[in-house]
Coordinates of C-alpha atoms and ligand atoms in Angstrom, one line a residue:
X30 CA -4.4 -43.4 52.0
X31 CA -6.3 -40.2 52.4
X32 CA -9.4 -40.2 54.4
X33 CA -12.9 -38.2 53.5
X34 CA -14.7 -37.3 56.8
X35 CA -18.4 -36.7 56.2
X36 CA -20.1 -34.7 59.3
X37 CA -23.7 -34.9 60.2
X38 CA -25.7 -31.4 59.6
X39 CA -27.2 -29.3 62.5
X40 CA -29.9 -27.8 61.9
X41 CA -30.3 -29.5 58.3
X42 CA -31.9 -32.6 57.4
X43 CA -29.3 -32.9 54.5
X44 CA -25.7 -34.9 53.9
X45 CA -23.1 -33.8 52.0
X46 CA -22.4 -37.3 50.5
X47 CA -24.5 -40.0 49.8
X48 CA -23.8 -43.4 49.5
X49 CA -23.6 -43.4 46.0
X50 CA -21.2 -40.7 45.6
X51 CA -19.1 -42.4 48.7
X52 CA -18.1 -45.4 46.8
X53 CA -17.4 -43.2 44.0
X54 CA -14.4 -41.2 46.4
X55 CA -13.5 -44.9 47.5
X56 CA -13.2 -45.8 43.4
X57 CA -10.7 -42.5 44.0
X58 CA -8.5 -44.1 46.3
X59 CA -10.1 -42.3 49.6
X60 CA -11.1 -44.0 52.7
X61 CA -14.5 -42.8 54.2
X62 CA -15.3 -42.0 58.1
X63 CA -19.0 -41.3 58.5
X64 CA -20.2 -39.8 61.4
X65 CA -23.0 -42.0 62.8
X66 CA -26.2 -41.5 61.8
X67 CA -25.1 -38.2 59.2
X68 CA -27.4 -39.9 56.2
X69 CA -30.6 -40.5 58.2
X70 CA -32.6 -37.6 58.2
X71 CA -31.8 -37.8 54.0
X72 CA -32.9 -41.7 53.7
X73 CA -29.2 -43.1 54.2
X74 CA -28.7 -45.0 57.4
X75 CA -24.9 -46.2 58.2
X76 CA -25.3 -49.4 56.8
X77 CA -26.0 -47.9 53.3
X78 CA -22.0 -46.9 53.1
X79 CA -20.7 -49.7 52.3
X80 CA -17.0 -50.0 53.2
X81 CA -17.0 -46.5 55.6
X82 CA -15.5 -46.6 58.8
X83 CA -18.3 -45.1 61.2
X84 CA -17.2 -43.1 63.9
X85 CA -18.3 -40.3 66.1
X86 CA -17.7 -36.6 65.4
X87 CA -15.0 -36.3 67.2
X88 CA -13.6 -39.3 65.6
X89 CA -14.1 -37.7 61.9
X90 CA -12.9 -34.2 63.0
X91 CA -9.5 -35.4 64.4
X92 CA -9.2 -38.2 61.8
X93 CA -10.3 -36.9 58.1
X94 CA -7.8 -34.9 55.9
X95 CA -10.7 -33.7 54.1
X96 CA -13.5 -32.8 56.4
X97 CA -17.0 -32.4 54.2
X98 CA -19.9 -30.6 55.6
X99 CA -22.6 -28.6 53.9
X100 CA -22.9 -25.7 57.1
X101 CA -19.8 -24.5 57.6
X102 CA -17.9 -26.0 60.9
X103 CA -17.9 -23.3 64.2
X104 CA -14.5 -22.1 65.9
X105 CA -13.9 -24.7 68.3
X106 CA -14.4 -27.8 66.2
X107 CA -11.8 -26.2 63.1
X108 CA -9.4 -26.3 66.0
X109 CA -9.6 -29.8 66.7
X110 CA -8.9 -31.0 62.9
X111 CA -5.6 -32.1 61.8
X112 CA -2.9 -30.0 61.1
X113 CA -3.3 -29.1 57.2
X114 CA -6.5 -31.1 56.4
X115 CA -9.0 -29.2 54.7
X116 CA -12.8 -28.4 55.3
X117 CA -15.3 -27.9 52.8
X118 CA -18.3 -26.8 53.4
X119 CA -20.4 -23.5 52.3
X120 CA -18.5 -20.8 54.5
X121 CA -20.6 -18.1 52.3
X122 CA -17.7 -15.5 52.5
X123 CA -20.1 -12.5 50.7
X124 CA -22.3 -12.5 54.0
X125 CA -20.4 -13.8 56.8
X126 CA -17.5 -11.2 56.0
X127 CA -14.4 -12.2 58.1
X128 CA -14.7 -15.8 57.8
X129 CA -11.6 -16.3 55.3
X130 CA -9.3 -14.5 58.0
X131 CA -10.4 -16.5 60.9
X132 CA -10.0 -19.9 58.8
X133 CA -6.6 -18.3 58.6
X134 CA -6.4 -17.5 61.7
X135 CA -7.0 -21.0 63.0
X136 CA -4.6 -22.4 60.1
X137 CA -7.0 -24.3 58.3
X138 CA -7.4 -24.9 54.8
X139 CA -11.5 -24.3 53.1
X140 CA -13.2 -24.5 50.2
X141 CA -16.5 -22.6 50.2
X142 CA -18.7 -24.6 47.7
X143 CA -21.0 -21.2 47.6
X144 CA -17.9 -19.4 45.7
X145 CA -17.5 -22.1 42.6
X146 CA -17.8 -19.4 40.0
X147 CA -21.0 -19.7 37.7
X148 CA -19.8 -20.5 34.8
X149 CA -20.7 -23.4 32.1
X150 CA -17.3 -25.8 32.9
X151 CA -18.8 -25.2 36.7
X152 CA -22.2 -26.2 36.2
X153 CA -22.1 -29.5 37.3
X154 CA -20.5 -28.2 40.4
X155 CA -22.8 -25.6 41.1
X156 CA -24.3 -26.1 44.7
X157 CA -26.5 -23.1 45.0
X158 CA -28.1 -23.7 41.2
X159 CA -28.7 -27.3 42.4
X160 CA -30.7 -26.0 46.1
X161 CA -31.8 -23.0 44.4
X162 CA -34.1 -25.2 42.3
X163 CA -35.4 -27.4 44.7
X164 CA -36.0 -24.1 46.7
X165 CA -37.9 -22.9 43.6
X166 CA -40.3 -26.1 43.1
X167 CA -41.0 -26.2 47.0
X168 CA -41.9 -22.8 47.3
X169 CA -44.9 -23.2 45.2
X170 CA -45.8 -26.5 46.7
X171 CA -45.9 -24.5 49.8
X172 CA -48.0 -21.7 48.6
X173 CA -50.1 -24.1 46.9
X174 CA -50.8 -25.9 50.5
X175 CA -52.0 -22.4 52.2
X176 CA -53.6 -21.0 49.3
X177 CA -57.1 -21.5 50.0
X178 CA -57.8 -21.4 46.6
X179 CA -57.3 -23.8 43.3
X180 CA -54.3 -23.2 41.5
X181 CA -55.7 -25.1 38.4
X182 CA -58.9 -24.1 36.7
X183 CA -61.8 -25.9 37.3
X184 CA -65.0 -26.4 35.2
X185 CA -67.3 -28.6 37.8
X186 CA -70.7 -29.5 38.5
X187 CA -71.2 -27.2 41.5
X188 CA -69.3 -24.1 39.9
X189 CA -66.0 -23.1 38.1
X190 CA -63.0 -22.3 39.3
X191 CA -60.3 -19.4 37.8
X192 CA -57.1 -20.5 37.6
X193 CA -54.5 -19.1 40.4
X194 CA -52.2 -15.9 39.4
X195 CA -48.7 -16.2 40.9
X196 CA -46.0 -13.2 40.4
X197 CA -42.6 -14.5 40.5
X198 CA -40.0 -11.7 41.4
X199 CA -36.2 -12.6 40.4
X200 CA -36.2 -15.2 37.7
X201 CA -32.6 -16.6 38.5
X202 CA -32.5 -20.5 39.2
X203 CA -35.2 -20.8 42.0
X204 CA -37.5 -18.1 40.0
X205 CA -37.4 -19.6 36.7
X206 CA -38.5 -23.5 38.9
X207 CA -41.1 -21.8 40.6
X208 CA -42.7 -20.6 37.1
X209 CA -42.1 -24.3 36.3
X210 CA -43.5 -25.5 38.7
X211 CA -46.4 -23.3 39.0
X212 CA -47.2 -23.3 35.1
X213 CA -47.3 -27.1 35.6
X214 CA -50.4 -26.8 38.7
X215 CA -52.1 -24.8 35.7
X216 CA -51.3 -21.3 37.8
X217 CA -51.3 -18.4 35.2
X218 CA -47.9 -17.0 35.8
X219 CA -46.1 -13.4 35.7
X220 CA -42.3 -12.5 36.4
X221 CA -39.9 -10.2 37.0
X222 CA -36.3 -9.4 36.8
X223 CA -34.0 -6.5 36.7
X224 CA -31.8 -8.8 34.3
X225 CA -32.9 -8.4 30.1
X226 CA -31.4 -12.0 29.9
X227 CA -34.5 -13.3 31.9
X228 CA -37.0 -12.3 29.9
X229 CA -36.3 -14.7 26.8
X230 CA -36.4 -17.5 29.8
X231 CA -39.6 -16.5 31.4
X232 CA -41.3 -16.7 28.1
X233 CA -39.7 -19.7 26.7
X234 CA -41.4 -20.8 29.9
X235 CA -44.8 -19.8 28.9
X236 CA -45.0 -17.1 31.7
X237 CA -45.4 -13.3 31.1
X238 CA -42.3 -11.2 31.6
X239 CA -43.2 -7.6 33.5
X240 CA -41.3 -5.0 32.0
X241 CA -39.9 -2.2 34.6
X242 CA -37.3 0.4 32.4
X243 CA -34.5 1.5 33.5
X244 CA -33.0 -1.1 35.4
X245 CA -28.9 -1.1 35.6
X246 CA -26.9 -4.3 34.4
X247 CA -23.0 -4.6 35.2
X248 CA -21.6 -7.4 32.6
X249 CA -18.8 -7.9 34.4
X250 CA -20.9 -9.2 37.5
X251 CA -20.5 -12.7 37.0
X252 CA -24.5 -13.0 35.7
X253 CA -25.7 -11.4 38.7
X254 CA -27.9 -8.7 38.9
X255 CA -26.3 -5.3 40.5
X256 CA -28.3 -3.2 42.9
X257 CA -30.5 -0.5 41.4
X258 CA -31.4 3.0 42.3
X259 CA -33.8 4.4 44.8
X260 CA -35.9 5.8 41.9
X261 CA -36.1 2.2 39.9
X262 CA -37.0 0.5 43.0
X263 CA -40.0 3.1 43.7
X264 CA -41.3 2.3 40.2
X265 CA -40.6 -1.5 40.4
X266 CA -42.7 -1.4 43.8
X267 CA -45.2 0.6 42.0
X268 CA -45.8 -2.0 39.4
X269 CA -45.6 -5.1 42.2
X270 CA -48.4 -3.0 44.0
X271 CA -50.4 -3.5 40.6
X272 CA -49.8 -6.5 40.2
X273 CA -50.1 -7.8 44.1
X274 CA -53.8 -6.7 44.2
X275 CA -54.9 -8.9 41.4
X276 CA -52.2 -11.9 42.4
X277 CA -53.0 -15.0 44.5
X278 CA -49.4 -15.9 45.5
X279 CA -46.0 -14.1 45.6
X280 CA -42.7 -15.8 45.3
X281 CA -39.9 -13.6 45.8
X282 CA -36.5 -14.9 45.0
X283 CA -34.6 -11.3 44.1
X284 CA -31.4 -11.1 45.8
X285 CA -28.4 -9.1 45.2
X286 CA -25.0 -11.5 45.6
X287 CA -23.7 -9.7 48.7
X288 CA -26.1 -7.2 50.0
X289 CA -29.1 -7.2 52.0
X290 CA -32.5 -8.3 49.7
X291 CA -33.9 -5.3 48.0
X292 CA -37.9 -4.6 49.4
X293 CA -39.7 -5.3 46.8
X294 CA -43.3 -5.7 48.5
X295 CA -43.7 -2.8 51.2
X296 CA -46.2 -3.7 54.0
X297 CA -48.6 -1.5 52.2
X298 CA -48.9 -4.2 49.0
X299 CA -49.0 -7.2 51.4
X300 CA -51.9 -5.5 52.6
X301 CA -53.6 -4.5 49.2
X302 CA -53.6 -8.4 48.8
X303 CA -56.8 -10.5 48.5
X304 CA -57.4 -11.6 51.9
X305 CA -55.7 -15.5 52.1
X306 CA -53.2 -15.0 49.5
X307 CA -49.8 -16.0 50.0
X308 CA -46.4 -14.4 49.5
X309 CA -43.6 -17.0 49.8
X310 CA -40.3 -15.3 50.4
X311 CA -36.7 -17.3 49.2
X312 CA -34.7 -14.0 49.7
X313 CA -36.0 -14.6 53.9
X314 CA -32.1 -15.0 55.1
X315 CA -30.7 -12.3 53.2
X316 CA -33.5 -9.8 54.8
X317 CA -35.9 -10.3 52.4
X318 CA -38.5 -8.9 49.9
X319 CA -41.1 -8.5 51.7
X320 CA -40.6 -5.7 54.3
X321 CA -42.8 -7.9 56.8
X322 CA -41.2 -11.5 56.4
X323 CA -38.8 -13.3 59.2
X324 CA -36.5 -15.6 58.4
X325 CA -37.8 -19.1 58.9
X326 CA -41.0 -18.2 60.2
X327 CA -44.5 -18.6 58.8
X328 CA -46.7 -15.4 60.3
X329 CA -49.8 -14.0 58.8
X330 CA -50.5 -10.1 58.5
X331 CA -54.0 -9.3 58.0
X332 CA -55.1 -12.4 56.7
X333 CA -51.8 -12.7 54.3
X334 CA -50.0 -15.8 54.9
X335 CA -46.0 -14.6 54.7
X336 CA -43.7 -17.4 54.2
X337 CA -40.1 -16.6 54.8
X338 CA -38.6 -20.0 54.6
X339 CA -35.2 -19.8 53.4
X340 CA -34.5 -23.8 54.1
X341 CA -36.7 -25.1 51.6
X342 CA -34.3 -27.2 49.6
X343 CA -33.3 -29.4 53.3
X344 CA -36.9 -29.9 53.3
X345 CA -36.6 -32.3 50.4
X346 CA -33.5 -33.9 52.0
X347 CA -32.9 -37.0 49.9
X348 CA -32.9 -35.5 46.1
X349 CA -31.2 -32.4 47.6
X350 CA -28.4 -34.5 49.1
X351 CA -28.1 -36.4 45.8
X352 CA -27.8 -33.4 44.0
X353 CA -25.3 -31.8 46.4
X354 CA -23.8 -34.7 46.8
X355 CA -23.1 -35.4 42.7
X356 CA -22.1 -31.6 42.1
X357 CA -19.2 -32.2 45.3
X358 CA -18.2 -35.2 43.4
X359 CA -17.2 -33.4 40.5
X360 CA -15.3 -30.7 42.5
X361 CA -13.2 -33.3 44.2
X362 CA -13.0 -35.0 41.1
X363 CA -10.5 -32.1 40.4
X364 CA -8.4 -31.7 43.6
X365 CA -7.7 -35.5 44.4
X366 CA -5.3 -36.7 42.3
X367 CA -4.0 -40.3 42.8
X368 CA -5.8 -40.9 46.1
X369 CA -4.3 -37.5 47.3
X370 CA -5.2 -34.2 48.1
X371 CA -3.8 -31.7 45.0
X372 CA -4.8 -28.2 44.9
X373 CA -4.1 -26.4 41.9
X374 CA -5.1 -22.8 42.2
X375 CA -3.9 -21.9 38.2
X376 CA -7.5 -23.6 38.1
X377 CA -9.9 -21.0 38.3
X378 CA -12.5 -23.0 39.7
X379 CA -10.0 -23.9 42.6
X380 CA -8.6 -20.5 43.2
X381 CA -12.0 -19.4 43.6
X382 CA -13.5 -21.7 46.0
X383 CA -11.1 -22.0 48.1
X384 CA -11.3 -19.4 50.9
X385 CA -8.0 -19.3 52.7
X386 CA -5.3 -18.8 49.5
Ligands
NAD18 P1 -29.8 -14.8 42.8 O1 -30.2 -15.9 43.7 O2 -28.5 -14.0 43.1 O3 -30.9 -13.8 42.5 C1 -32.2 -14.3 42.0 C2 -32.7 -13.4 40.9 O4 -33.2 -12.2 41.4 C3 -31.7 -13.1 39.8 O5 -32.2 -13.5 38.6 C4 -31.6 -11.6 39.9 O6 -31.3 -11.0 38.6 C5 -32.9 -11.2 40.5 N1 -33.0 -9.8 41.1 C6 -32.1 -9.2 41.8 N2 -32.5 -7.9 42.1 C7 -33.8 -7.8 41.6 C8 -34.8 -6.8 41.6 N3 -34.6 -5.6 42.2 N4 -35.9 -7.1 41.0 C9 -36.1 -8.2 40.4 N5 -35.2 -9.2 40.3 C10 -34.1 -9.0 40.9 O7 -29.6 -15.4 41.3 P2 -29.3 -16.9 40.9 O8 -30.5 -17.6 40.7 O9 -28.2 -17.5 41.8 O10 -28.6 -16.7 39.4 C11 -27.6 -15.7 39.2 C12 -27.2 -15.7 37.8 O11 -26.3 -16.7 37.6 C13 -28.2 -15.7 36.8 O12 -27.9 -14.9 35.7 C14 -28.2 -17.1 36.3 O13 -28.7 -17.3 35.1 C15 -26.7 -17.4 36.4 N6 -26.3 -18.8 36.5 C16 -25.4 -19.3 35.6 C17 -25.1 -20.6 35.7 C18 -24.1 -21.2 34.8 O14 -23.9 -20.8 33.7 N7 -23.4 -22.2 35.3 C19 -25.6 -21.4 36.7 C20 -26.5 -20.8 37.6 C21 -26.9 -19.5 37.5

């Protein structure tokens, strides 16, 4: 019988698999090893996986013919795994750039859950859609908490209160939850995006859409957005500047799949802020929007609070484990077949994620 190893995170309060979605790959005909204590930080203790075999990481490494993970494994530990078993985990191939070789390298077989394509038969697969949204929603609770400020409006006895103004920049997955979520505390709400497709969203979300012209689209890019010239990006920074002075909170989620974050708020807009606002930055591991954030810090620049917490969705551990957890389930719903491991790359879905073809 085939057995699933599920691997505690480092550095990430999530799991891969919850409980739940382990009895569902037992229904499959797979046997479970848990590493100790790998549901805890989420909510699930051991006990919770009914019918898993616990062992130790060693154990699951050595044991599993399918090794699950959310970070991807390091050098030494995809050595120790069994000859032709398979890791999945998101191995994020568009940054770290040699990774497929050296999984090659080592002989080992990996899916990267980052490269399921984004397409509507992969939706319910789609890992970073289902983080990107939690990272959306807790970005604004996080703004909300340093902002010393309402967001709501408030007509009260000893005064009133404007509602906050919150610029959202990249209205993708995380961007289009944040003006959610921010509409919802009764912020009013602006966005932007370099895509046209966004703008029909943003307003369908009751935010305003900021129009920048001239901003370059590639069709054939999969949905993303393509990186734009030195002269949009002076103009788009021009209108941020604007709009910074009069805004309350940034979020900035604009990324470019593969490249480094374009700056969208120079150090000389962070300081044209109002003194206490609060620019939280999503974009933080990829270098950034704001010229002045660091990745998974919290600093403050002239009495700007900069948020560059790229983590956010492993700070809401249990839902995003769920989540992760249900879109894994219906990837492996497609390669085990029979209780057995069956990869069929004429399967675009497959072909794509999997790293080491
Ligand atoms: P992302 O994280 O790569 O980028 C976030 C947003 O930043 C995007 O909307 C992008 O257009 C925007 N952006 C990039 N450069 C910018 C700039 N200079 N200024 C302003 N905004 C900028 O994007 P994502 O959230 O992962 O979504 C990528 C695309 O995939 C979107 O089109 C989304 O609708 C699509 N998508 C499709 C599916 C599906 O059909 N299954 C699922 C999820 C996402």
């Amino acid at each position: 019988m085939m057995k699933i190893g599920i691997l505690s995170e480092q550095n990430d309060q999530r799991v891969a698999v919850v409980p739940l979605v382990a009895k569902k790959l037992q229904d499959l005909g797979a046997d479970i090893i848990l590493e100790s204590n790998a549901g805890l930080q989420a909510g699930f203790s051991d006990d919770k996986y009914e019918g898993a075999k616990v062992a130790n990481r060693k154990d699951v490494l050595e044991d599993a013919d399918l090794v699950i993970s959310i970070q991807p494994l390091e050098d030494e530990e995809l050595k120790t795994i069994k000859n032709g078993a398979l890791t999945i985990a998101e191995y994020k191939p568009f940054f770290d750039k040699d990774v497929s070789d050296r999984l090659k390298r080592l002989g080992v077989q990996a899916i990267s859950m980052d490269m399921i394509p984004r397409t509507t038969l992969a939706q319910s697969m789609d890992v970073l859609s289902s983080m990107a949204s939690i990272a959306g929603y807790k970005a604004v609770l996080s703004a909300a908490l340093k902002l010393p400020r309402y967001f709501p409006m408030m007509i009260t006895a000893a005064g009133s209160i404007k509602p906050a103004k919150v610029l959202i920049l990249g209205a993708g997955v995380a961007g289009l939850q944040a003006i959610a979520t921010a509409k919802r505390l009764g912020a009013q709400v602006e966005a932007f995006d370099t895509r046209s497709a966004a703008k029909q969203e943003v307003e369908s979300l009751g935010a305003r859409f900021v129009e920048v012209a001239g901003a370059k689209e590639d069709t054939g890019a999969g949905g993303y957005a393509v990186e734009q010239d030195e002269d949009f990006i002076r103009r788009q920074r021009e209108e941020v500047q604007k709009r910074a002075m009069n805004a309350d909170v940034i979020i900035t989620t604009a990324q470019v799949r593969g490249r480094k974050a374009p700056i969208l708020v120079p150090t000389s807009t962070v300081e044209a802020m109002k003194p206490g606002s609060v620019i939280v930055d999503l974009a933080a591991s990829t270098g950034g929007n704001c010229e002045l954030t660091q990745d998974r810090q919290t600093i403050q620049h002239k009495v700007i609070w900069i948020i560059g917490d790229s983590d956010l969705a492993s700070a809401m551990p249990e839902d995003a484990s769920t989540l992760y957890a249900n879109n894994l389930l219906n990837f492996l719903k497609l390669i085990i077949k029979e209780g057995e491991l069956n990869l069929d790359f004429e399967n675009e879905i497959v072909s794509s994620a999997c790293i080491t073809q």
